[in-house]
PDB file of N, CA and C in Angstrom:
ATOM      1  N   MET A  27      38.420 -28.674  54.209  1.00  0.00           N
ATOM      2  CA  MET A  27      38.216 -29.982  54.785  1.00  0.00           C
ATOM      3  C   MET A  27      37.581 -30.872  53.742  1.00  0.00           C
ATOM      4  N   ARG A  28      37.714 -32.155  54.002  1.00  0.00           N
ATOM      5  CA  ARG A  28      37.190 -33.160  53.085  1.00  0.00           C
ATOM      6  C   ARG A  28      36.839 -34.428  53.856  1.00  0.00           C
ATOM      7  N   ALA A  29      35.787 -35.121  53.401  1.00  0.00           N
ATOM      8  CA  ALA A  29      35.469 -36.429  53.978  1.00  0.00           C
ATOM      9  C   ALA A  29      36.567 -37.397  53.543  1.00  0.00           C
ATOM     10  N   LYS A  30      37.054 -38.201  54.475  1.00  0.00           N
ATOM     11  CA  LYS A  30      38.061 -39.207  54.126  1.00  0.00           C
ATOM     12  C   LYS A  30      37.419 -40.311  53.308  1.00  0.00           C
ATOM     13  N   SER A  31      38.162 -40.834  52.374  1.00  0.00           N
ATOM     14  CA  SER A  31      37.643 -41.948  51.585  1.00  0.00           C
ATOM     15  C   SER A  31      37.627 -43.204  52.449  1.00  0.00           C
ATOM     16  N   GLY A  32      36.785 -44.130  52.067  1.00  0.00           N
ATOM     17  CA  GLY A  32      36.707 -45.403  52.782  1.00  0.00           C
ATOM     18  C   GLY A  32      35.684 -45.433  53.900  1.00  0.00           C
ATOM     19  N   PHE A  33      34.947 -44.348  54.095  1.00  0.00           N
ATOM     20  CA  PHE A  33      33.891 -44.318  55.104  1.00  0.00           C
ATOM     21  C   PHE A  33      32.550 -44.178  54.411  1.00  0.00           C
ATOM     22  N   PHE A  34      31.582 -44.963  54.857  1.00  0.00           N
ATOM     23  CA  PHE A  34      30.290 -45.007  54.196  1.00  0.00           C
ATOM     24  C   PHE A  34      29.151 -44.886  55.191  1.00  0.00           C
ATOM     25  N   LEU A  35      28.096 -44.227  54.758  1.00  0.00           N
ATOM     26  CA  LEU A  35      26.883 -44.100  55.549  1.00  0.00           C
ATOM     27  C   LEU A  35      26.028 -45.331  55.292  1.00  0.00           C
ATOM     28  N   LYS A  36      25.619 -45.984  56.350  1.00  0.00           N
ATOM     29  CA  LYS A  36      24.758 -47.170  56.250  1.00  0.00           C
ATOM     30  C   LYS A  36      23.576 -47.004  57.189  1.00  0.00           C
ATOM     31  N   ASN A  37      22.452 -47.596  56.815  1.00  0.00           N
ATOM     32  CA  ASN A  37      21.295 -47.636  57.680  1.00  0.00           C
ATOM     33  C   ASN A  37      21.201 -49.047  58.231  1.00  0.00           C
ATOM     34  N   ILE A  38      21.389 -49.171  59.522  1.00  0.00           N
ATOM     35  CA  ILE A  38      21.343 -50.473  60.185  1.00  0.00           C
ATOM     36  C   ILE A  38      20.280 -50.414  61.271  1.00  0.00           C
ATOM     37  N   CYS A  39      19.249 -51.221  61.094  1.00  0.00           N
ATOM     38  CA  CYS A  39      18.125 -51.277  62.037  1.00  0.00           C
ATOM     39  C   CYS A  39      17.537 -49.892  62.310  1.00  0.00           C
ATOM     40  N   GLY A  40      17.409 -49.091  61.273  1.00  0.00           N
ATOM     41  CA  GLY A  40      16.819 -47.769  61.410  1.00  0.00           C
ATOM     42  C   GLY A  40      17.765 -46.696  61.928  1.00  0.00           C
ATOM     43  N   GLU A  41      19.005 -47.043  62.169  1.00  0.00           N
ATOM     44  CA  GLU A  41      20.011 -46.100  62.667  1.00  0.00           C
ATOM     45  C   GLU A  41      21.000 -45.783  61.555  1.00  0.00           C
ATOM     46  N   SER A  42      21.230 -44.501  61.291  1.00  0.00           N
ATOM     47  CA  SER A  42      22.216 -44.090  60.284  1.00  0.00           C
ATOM     48  C   SER A  42      23.584 -44.003  60.954  1.00  0.00           C
ATOM     49  N   ILE A  43      24.542 -44.771  60.430  1.00  0.00           N
ATOM     50  CA  ILE A  43      25.878 -44.790  61.009  1.00  0.00           C
ATOM     51  C   ILE A  43      26.937 -44.693  59.911  1.00  0.00           C
ATOM     52  N   ILE A  44      28.100 -44.206  60.294  1.00  0.00           N
ATOM     53  CA  ILE A  44      29.256 -44.172  59.402  1.00  0.00           C
ATOM     54  C   ILE A  44      30.141 -45.347  59.776  1.00  0.00           C
ATOM     55  N   ILE A  45      30.504 -46.147  58.774  1.00  0.00           N
ATOM     56  CA  ILE A  45      31.401 -47.274  59.011  1.00  0.00           C
ATOM     57  C   ILE A  45      32.532 -47.236  57.997  1.00  0.00           C
ATOM     58  N   ALA A  46      33.629 -47.870  58.370  1.00  0.00           N
ATOM     59  CA  ALA A  46      34.785 -47.948  57.478  1.00  0.00           C
ATOM     60  C   ALA A  46      34.601 -49.097  56.501  1.00  0.00           C
ATOM     61  N   GLU A  47      35.147 -48.932  55.313  1.00  0.00           N
ATOM     62  CA  GLU A  47      35.108 -49.971  54.291  1.00  0.00           C
ATOM     63  C   GLU A  47      35.938 -51.164  54.745  1.00  0.00           C
ATOM     64  N   GLY A  48      35.421 -52.363  54.547  1.00  0.00           N
ATOM     65  CA  GLY A  48      36.159 -53.583  54.864  1.00  0.00           C
ATOM     66  C   GLY A  48      35.954 -54.027  56.294  1.00  0.00           C
ATOM     67  N   ALA A  49      35.696 -55.291  56.474  1.00  0.00           N
ATOM     68  CA  ALA A  49      35.430 -55.847  57.807  1.00  0.00           C
ATOM     69  C   ALA A  49      36.600 -55.660  58.756  1.00  0.00           C
ATOM     70  N   GLU A  50      37.825 -55.682  58.233  1.00  0.00           N
ATOM     71  CA  GLU A  50      38.996 -55.545  59.100  1.00  0.00           C
ATOM     72  C   GLU A  50      39.109 -54.144  59.690  1.00  0.00           C
ATOM     73  N   ASN A  51      38.387 -53.180  59.141  1.00  0.00           N
ATOM     74  CA  ASN A  51      38.449 -51.803  59.624  1.00  0.00           C
ATOM     75  C   ASN A  51      37.378 -51.478  60.656  1.00  0.00           C
ATOM     76  N   ILE A  52      36.484 -52.409  60.939  1.00  0.00           N
ATOM     77  CA  ILE A  52      35.392 -52.111  61.852  1.00  0.00           C
ATOM     78  C   ILE A  52      35.889 -52.122  63.292  1.00  0.00           C
ATOM     79  N   ASP A  53      35.743 -50.990  63.942  1.00  0.00           N
ATOM     80  CA  ASP A  53      36.033 -50.833  65.362  1.00  0.00           C
ATOM     81  C   ASP A  53      34.726 -50.368  65.982  1.00  0.00           C
ATOM     82  N   PHE A  54      34.030 -51.276  66.649  1.00  0.00           N
ATOM     83  CA  PHE A  54      32.701 -50.958  67.135  1.00  0.00           C
ATOM     84  C   PHE A  54      32.696 -49.884  68.216  1.00  0.00           C
ATOM     85  N   SER A  55      33.841 -49.553  68.770  1.00  0.00           N
ATOM     86  CA  SER A  55      33.906 -48.454  69.728  1.00  0.00           C
ATOM     87  C   SER A  55      33.924 -47.106  69.013  1.00  0.00           C
ATOM     88  N   LYS A  56      34.103 -47.130  67.692  1.00  0.00           N
ATOM     89  CA  LYS A  56      34.182 -45.884  66.934  1.00  0.00           C
ATOM     90  C   LYS A  56      33.095 -45.761  65.867  1.00  0.00           C
ATOM     91  N   ILE A  57      31.997 -46.469  66.021  1.00  0.00           N
ATOM     92  CA  ILE A  57      30.880 -46.305  65.092  1.00  0.00           C
ATOM     93  C   ILE A  57      30.239 -44.953  65.367  1.00  0.00           C
ATOM     94  N   ILE A  58      29.985 -44.205  64.313  1.00  0.00           N
ATOM     95  CA  ILE A  58      29.455 -42.860  64.452  1.00  0.00           C
ATOM     96  C   ILE A  58      27.985 -42.869  64.072  1.00  0.00           C
ATOM     97  N   SER A  59      27.121 -42.599  65.037  1.00  0.00           N
ATOM     98  CA  SER A  59      25.688 -42.511  64.798  1.00  0.00           C
ATOM     99  C   SER A  59      25.361 -41.100  64.335  1.00  0.00           C
ATOM    100  N   MET A  60      24.494 -40.997  63.336  1.00  0.00           N
ATOM    101  CA  MET A  60      24.186 -39.699  62.737  1.00  0.00           C
ATOM    102  C   MET A  60      22.695 -39.395  62.864  1.00  0.00           C
ATOM    103  N   ASN A  61      22.369 -38.149  63.183  1.00  0.00           N
ATOM    104  CA  ASN A  61      20.974 -37.730  63.174  1.00  0.00           C
ATOM    105  C   ASN A  61      20.614 -37.249  61.763  1.00  0.00           C
ATOM    106  N   GLU A  62      19.376 -36.841  61.574  1.00  0.00           N
ATOM    107  CA  GLU A  62      18.896 -36.471  60.244  1.00  0.00           C
ATOM    108  C   GLU A  62      19.719 -35.355  59.594  1.00  0.00           C
ATOM    109  N   SER A  63      20.020 -34.315  60.354  1.00  0.00           N
ATOM    110  CA  SER A  63      20.752 -33.190  59.767  1.00  0.00           C
ATOM    111  C   SER A  63      22.211 -33.538  59.479  1.00  0.00           C
ATOM    112  N   SER A  64      22.840 -34.347  60.320  1.00  0.00           N
ATOM    113  CA  SER A  64      24.226 -34.733  60.040  1.00  0.00           C
ATOM    114  C   SER A  64      24.301 -35.697  58.858  1.00  0.00           C
ATOM    115  N   VAL A  65      23.285 -36.540  58.675  1.00  0.00           N
ATOM    116  CA  VAL A  65      23.214 -37.404  57.489  1.00  0.00           C
ATOM    117  C   VAL A  65      23.103 -36.536  56.241  1.00  0.00           C
ATOM    118  N   TYR A  66      22.240 -35.530  56.298  1.00  0.00           N
ATOM    119  CA  TYR A  66      22.068 -34.608  55.174  1.00  0.00           C
ATOM    120  C   TYR A  66      23.405 -33.956  54.808  1.00  0.00           C
ATOM    121  N   LEU A  67      24.112 -33.449  55.817  1.00  0.00           N
ATOM    122  CA  LEU A  67      25.398 -32.789  55.561  1.00  0.00           C
ATOM    123  C   LEU A  67      26.433 -33.777  55.032  1.00  0.00           C
ATOM    124  N   TRP A  68      26.504 -34.964  55.622  1.00  0.00           N
ATOM    125  CA  TRP A  68      27.476 -35.974  55.179  1.00  0.00           C
ATOM    126  C   TRP A  68      27.269 -36.300  53.696  1.00  0.00           C
ATOM    127  N   GLU A  69      26.017 -36.473  53.306  1.00  0.00           N
ATOM    128  CA  GLU A  69      25.724 -36.786  51.905  1.00  0.00           C
ATOM    129  C   GLU A  69      26.110 -35.626  50.986  1.00  0.00           C
ATOM    130  N   LYS A  70      25.934 -34.397  51.436  1.00  0.00           N
ATOM    131  CA  LYS A  70      26.235 -33.218  50.623  1.00  0.00           C
ATOM    132  C   LYS A  70      27.730 -32.964  50.451  1.00  0.00           C
ATOM    133  N   ILE A  71      28.558 -33.403  51.405  1.00  0.00           N
ATOM    134  CA  ILE A  71      29.986 -33.063  51.346  1.00  0.00           C
ATOM    135  C   ILE A  71      30.854 -34.142  50.703  1.00  0.00           C
ATOM    136  N   GLN A  72      30.241 -35.198  50.223  1.00  0.00           N
ATOM    137  CA  GLN A  72      31.026 -36.249  49.585  1.00  0.00           C
ATOM    138  C   GLN A  72      31.714 -35.716  48.331  1.00  0.00           C
ATOM    139  N   ASN A  73      33.010 -35.952  48.245  1.00  0.00           N
ATOM    140  CA  ASN A  73      33.826 -35.582  47.074  1.00  0.00           C
ATOM    141  C   ASN A  73      33.950 -34.082  46.840  1.00  0.00           C
ATOM    142  N   ILE A  74      33.757 -33.273  47.875  1.00  0.00           N
ATOM    143  CA  ILE A  74      33.993 -31.833  47.739  1.00  0.00           C
ATOM    144  C   ILE A  74      34.814 -31.341  48.926  1.00  0.00           C
ATOM    145  N   ASN A  75      35.489 -30.224  48.728  1.00  0.00           N
ATOM    146  CA  ASN A  75      36.123 -29.522  49.843  1.00  0.00           C
ATOM    147  C   ASN A  75      35.045 -28.662  50.481  1.00  0.00           C
ATOM    148  N   PHE A  76      35.070 -28.549  51.797  1.00  0.00           N
ATOM    149  CA  PHE A  76      34.059 -27.763  52.490  1.00  0.00           C
ATOM    150  C   PHE A  76      34.671 -27.031  53.670  1.00  0.00           C
ATOM    151  N   THR A  77      33.923 -26.058  54.146  1.00  0.00           N
ATOM    152  CA  THR A  77      34.305 -25.310  55.339  1.00  0.00           C
ATOM    153  C   THR A  77      33.139 -25.343  56.316  1.00  0.00           C
ATOM    154  N   GLU A  78      33.368 -24.817  57.490  1.00  0.00           N
ATOM    155  CA  GLU A  78      32.298 -24.685  58.468  1.00  0.00           C
ATOM    156  C   GLU A  78      31.169 -23.838  57.872  1.00  0.00           C
ATOM    157  N   GLU A  79      31.548 -22.810  57.152  1.00  0.00           N
ATOM    158  CA  GLU A  79      30.573 -21.919  56.502  1.00  0.00           C
ATOM    159  C   GLU A  79      29.757 -22.685  55.453  1.00  0.00           C
ATOM    160  N   THR A  80      30.401 -23.558  54.691  1.00  0.00           N
ATOM    161  CA  THR A  80      29.695 -24.373  53.693  1.00  0.00           C
ATOM    162  C   THR A  80      28.600 -25.202  54.366  1.00  0.00           C
ATOM    163  N   LEU A  81      28.965 -25.879  55.457  1.00  0.00           N
ATOM    164  CA  LEU A  81      27.991 -26.708  56.171  1.00  0.00           C
ATOM    165  C   LEU A  81      26.847 -25.857  56.721  1.00  0.00           C
ATOM    166  N   ALA A  82      27.186 -24.703  57.280  1.00  0.00           N
ATOM    167  CA  ALA A  82      26.156 -23.822  57.839  1.00  0.00           C
ATOM    168  C   ALA A  82      25.180 -23.376  56.753  1.00  0.00           C
ATOM    169  N   GLU A  83      25.693 -23.010  55.591  1.00  0.00           N
ATOM    170  CA  GLU A  83      24.823 -22.590  54.495  1.00  0.00           C
ATOM    171  C   GLU A  83      23.907 -23.726  54.049  1.00  0.00           C
ATOM    172  N   LEU A  84      24.426 -24.939  54.019  1.00  0.00           N
ATOM    173  CA  LEU A  84      23.594 -26.099  53.669  1.00  0.00           C
ATOM    174  C   LEU A  84      22.467 -26.289  54.684  1.00  0.00           C
ATOM    175  N   LEU A  85      22.794 -26.137  55.975  1.00  0.00           N
ATOM    176  CA  LEU A  85      21.765 -26.269  57.011  1.00  0.00           C
ATOM    177  C   LEU A  85      20.691 -25.195  56.861  1.00  0.00           C
ATOM    178  N   ILE A  86      21.128 -23.968  56.608  1.00  0.00           N
ATOM    179  CA  ILE A  86      20.191 -22.856  56.467  1.00  0.00           C
ATOM    180  C   ILE A  86      19.252 -23.083  55.284  1.00  0.00           C
ATOM    181  N   GLU A  87      19.789 -23.615  54.194  1.00  0.00           N
ATOM    182  CA  GLU A  87      18.966 -23.884  53.012  1.00  0.00           C
ATOM    183  C   GLU A  87      17.930 -24.975  53.262  1.00  0.00           C
ATOM    184  N   GLU A  88      18.288 -25.977  54.059  1.00  0.00           N
ATOM    185  CA  GLU A  88      17.422 -27.143  54.246  1.00  0.00           C
ATOM    186  C   GLU A  88      16.496 -27.031  55.457  1.00  0.00           C
ATOM    187  N   TYR A  89      16.951 -26.354  56.508  1.00  0.00           N
ATOM    188  CA  TYR A  89      16.202 -26.284  57.760  1.00  0.00           C
ATOM    189  C   TYR A  89      15.964 -24.825  58.147  1.00  0.00           C
ATOM    190  N   GLU A  90      14.956 -24.585  58.943  1.00  0.00           N
ATOM    191  CA  GLU A  90      14.706 -23.240  59.453  1.00  0.00           C
ATOM    192  C   GLU A  90      15.579 -23.025  60.676  1.00  0.00           C
ATOM    193  N   VAL A  91      16.779 -22.486  60.436  1.00  0.00           N
ATOM    194  CA  VAL A  91      17.738 -22.275  61.516  1.00  0.00           C
ATOM    195  C   VAL A  91      18.485 -20.975  61.246  1.00  0.00           C
ATOM    196  N   SER A  92      18.830 -20.265  62.311  1.00  0.00           N
ATOM    197  CA  SER A  92      19.567 -19.010  62.147  1.00  0.00           C
ATOM    198  C   SER A  92      21.013 -19.314  61.755  1.00  0.00           C
ATOM    199  N   LYS A  93      21.656 -18.329  61.162  1.00  0.00           N
ATOM    200  CA  LYS A  93      23.055 -18.506  60.764  1.00  0.00           C
ATOM    201  C   LYS A  93      23.932 -18.765  61.988  1.00  0.00           C
ATOM    202  N   GLU A  94      23.681 -18.057  63.069  1.00  0.00           N
ATOM    203  CA  GLU A  94      24.467 -18.241  64.297  1.00  0.00           C
ATOM    204  C   GLU A  94      24.336 -19.675  64.831  1.00  0.00           C
ATOM    205  N   LYS A  95      23.116 -20.178  64.888  1.00  0.00           N
ATOM    206  CA  LYS A  95      22.869 -21.551  65.362  1.00  0.00           C
ATOM    207  C   LYS A  95      23.495 -22.569  64.409  1.00  0.00           C
ATOM    208  N   ALA A  96      23.358 -22.324  63.110  1.00  0.00           N
ATOM    209  CA  ALA A  96      23.939 -23.234  62.116  1.00  0.00           C
ATOM    210  C   ALA A  96      25.459 -23.289  62.260  1.00  0.00           C
ATOM    211  N   LEU A  97      26.095 -22.150  62.425  1.00  0.00           N
ATOM    212  CA  LEU A  97      27.560 -22.120  62.579  1.00  0.00           C
ATOM    213  C   LEU A  97      28.006 -22.832  63.852  1.00  0.00           C
ATOM    214  N   THR A  98      27.276 -22.597  64.943  1.00  0.00           N
ATOM    215  CA  THR A  98      27.611 -23.258  66.210  1.00  0.00           C
ATOM    216  C   THR A  98      27.477 -24.768  66.077  1.00  0.00           C
ATOM    217  N   ASP A  99      26.360 -25.217  65.512  1.00  0.00           N
ATOM    218  CA  ASP A  99      26.133 -26.657  65.345  1.00  0.00           C
ATOM    219  C   ASP A  99      27.155 -27.284  64.404  1.00  0.00           C
ATOM    220  N   CYS A 100      27.504 -26.589  63.331  1.00  0.00           N
ATOM    221  CA  CYS A 100      28.475 -27.123  62.373  1.00  0.00           C
ATOM    222  C   CYS A 100      29.870 -27.187  62.974  1.00  0.00           C
ATOM    223  N   HIS A 101      30.198 -26.217  63.797  1.00  0.00           N
ATOM    224  CA  HIS A 101      31.496 -26.248  64.474  1.00  0.00           C
ATOM    225  C   HIS A 101      31.591 -27.497  65.354  1.00  0.00           C
ATOM    226  N   THR A 102      30.554 -27.750  66.123  1.00  0.00           N
ATOM    227  CA  THR A 102      30.515 -28.940  66.989  1.00  0.00           C
ATOM    228  C   THR A 102      30.598 -30.212  66.164  1.00  0.00           C
ATOM    229  N   LEU A 103      29.846 -30.265  65.076  1.00  0.00           N
ATOM    230  CA  LEU A 103      29.842 -31.449  64.222  1.00  0.00           C
ATOM    231  C   LEU A 103      31.211 -31.699  63.605  1.00  0.00           C
ATOM    232  N   ILE A 104      31.853 -30.656  63.123  1.00  0.00           N
ATOM    233  CA  ILE A 104      33.187 -30.807  62.533  1.00  0.00           C
ATOM    234  C   ILE A 104      34.173 -31.341  63.562  1.00  0.00           C
ATOM    235  N   LYS A 105      34.116 -30.829  64.780  1.00  0.00           N
ATOM    236  CA  LYS A 105      35.009 -31.333  65.834  1.00  0.00           C
ATOM    237  C   LYS A 105      34.761 -32.820  66.083  1.00  0.00           C
ATOM    238  N   GLN A 106      33.485 -33.225  66.116  1.00  0.00           N
ATOM    239  CA  GLN A 106      33.150 -34.635  66.332  1.00  0.00           C
ATOM    240  C   GLN A 106      33.662 -35.488  65.178  1.00  0.00           C
ATOM    241  N   TRP A 107      33.462 -35.024  63.954  1.00  0.00           N
ATOM    242  CA  TRP A 107      33.920 -35.774  62.787  1.00  0.00           C
ATOM    243  C   TRP A 107      35.444 -35.870  62.762  1.00  0.00           C
ATOM    244  N   MET A 108      36.126 -34.805  63.165  1.00  0.00           N
ATOM    245  CA  MET A 108      37.595 -34.841  63.192  1.00  0.00           C
ATOM    246  C   MET A 108      38.079 -35.824  64.255  1.00  0.00           C
ATOM    247  N   GLN A 109      37.461 -35.789  65.430  1.00  0.00           N
ATOM    248  CA  GLN A 109      37.835 -36.719  66.494  1.00  0.00           C
ATOM    249  C   GLN A 109      37.587 -38.162  66.083  1.00  0.00           C
ATOM    250  N   ALA A 110      36.542 -38.387  65.306  1.00  0.00           N
ATOM    251  CA  ALA A 110      36.223 -39.732  64.833  1.00  0.00           C
ATOM    252  C   ALA A 110      37.125 -40.152  63.675  1.00  0.00           C
ATOM    253  N   GLY A 111      37.835 -39.187  63.084  1.00  0.00           N
ATOM    254  CA  GLY A 111      38.754 -39.503  61.995  1.00  0.00           C
ATOM    255  C   GLY A 111      38.087 -39.734  60.654  1.00  0.00           C
ATOM    256  N   ILE A 112      36.898 -39.160  60.454  1.00  0.00           N
ATOM    257  CA  ILE A 112      36.193 -39.386  59.185  1.00  0.00           C
ATOM    258  C   ILE A 112      36.318 -38.215  58.220  1.00  0.00           C
ATOM    259  N   ILE A 113      36.921 -37.114  58.678  1.00  0.00           N
ATOM    260  CA  ILE A 113      37.230 -36.004  57.785  1.00  0.00           C
ATOM    261  C   ILE A 113      38.685 -35.619  57.990  1.00  0.00           C
ATOM    262  N   GLU A 114      39.223 -34.950  56.998  1.00  0.00           N
ATOM    263  CA  GLU A 114      40.588 -34.450  57.128  1.00  0.00           C
ATOM    264  C   GLU A 114      40.590 -32.965  56.848  1.00  0.00           C
ATOM    265  N   CYS A 115      41.467 -32.280  57.530  1.00  0.00           N
ATOM    266  CA  CYS A 115      41.532 -30.833  57.454  1.00  0.00           C
ATOM    267  C   CYS A 115      42.755 -30.420  56.673  1.00  0.00           C
ATOM    268  N   ASP A 116      42.609 -29.396  55.837  1.00  0.00           N
ATOM    269  CA  ASP A 116      43.772 -28.834  55.141  1.00  0.00           C
ATOM    270  C   ASP A 116      44.746 -28.299  56.180  1.00  0.00           C
ATOM    271  N   ASN A 117      46.014 -28.313  55.847  1.00  0.00           N
ATOM    272  CA  ASN A 117      47.041 -27.848  56.787  1.00  0.00           C
ATOM    273  C   ASN A 117      46.852 -26.409  57.216  1.00  0.00           C
ATOM    274  N   ASN A 118      46.274 -25.583  56.359  1.00  0.00           N
ATOM    275  CA  ASN A 118      46.139 -24.165  56.687  1.00  0.00           C
ATOM    276  C   ASN A 118      44.819 -23.815  57.356  1.00  0.00           C
ATOM    277  N   VAL A 119      43.979 -24.806  57.683  1.00  0.00           N
ATOM    278  CA  VAL A 119      42.710 -24.561  58.337  1.00  0.00           C
ATOM    279  C   VAL A 119      42.804 -25.037  59.767  1.00  0.00           C
ATOM    280  N   GLU A 120      42.394 -24.183  60.688  1.00  0.00           N
ATOM    281  CA  GLU A 120      42.462 -24.547  62.097  1.00  0.00           C
ATOM    282  C   GLU A 120      41.095 -24.365  62.713  1.00  0.00           C
ATOM    283  N   ILE A 121      40.657 -25.334  63.497  1.00  0.00           N
ATOM    284  CA  ILE A 121      39.375 -25.262  64.190  1.00  0.00           C
ATOM    285  C   ILE A 121      39.676 -24.821  65.618  1.00  0.00           C
ATOM    286  N   THR A 122      39.309 -23.596  65.963  1.00  0.00           N
ATOM    287  CA  THR A 122      39.659 -23.078  67.290  1.00  0.00           C
ATOM    288  C   THR A 122      38.470 -22.600  68.075  1.00  0.00           C
ATOM    289  N   LYS A 123      37.394 -22.224  67.424  1.00  0.00           N
ATOM    290  CA  LYS A 123      36.228 -21.685  68.102  1.00  0.00           C
ATOM    291  C   LYS A 123      35.619 -22.727  69.034  1.00  0.00           C
ATOM    292  N   GLY A 124      35.131 -22.270  70.177  1.00  0.00           N
ATOM    293  CA  GLY A 124      34.395 -23.132  71.096  1.00  0.00           C
ATOM    294  C   GLY A 124      35.249 -24.158  71.700  1.00  0.00           C
TER     295      GLY A 124
END
């Protein structure tokens, strides 16, 4: 998986959100609000290929969380990011758990 180009993390009024580049791309129904850990992961995955396991390992390194909890949370986050259209998945990778 990879973060799609053209999406940027911005801090607006103390809220971290992902927005599309260019005013014509702004759809306020699809603004993605990010918490501290998802901001951390988003910043870490820029310009790299990643997997659910990659994200989980990053969470484990930064936060006191079990591998099982990290994998569960990362699975949920990846599904949310895919639904929002801010990441793209390789053709041979399928998200099926949960």
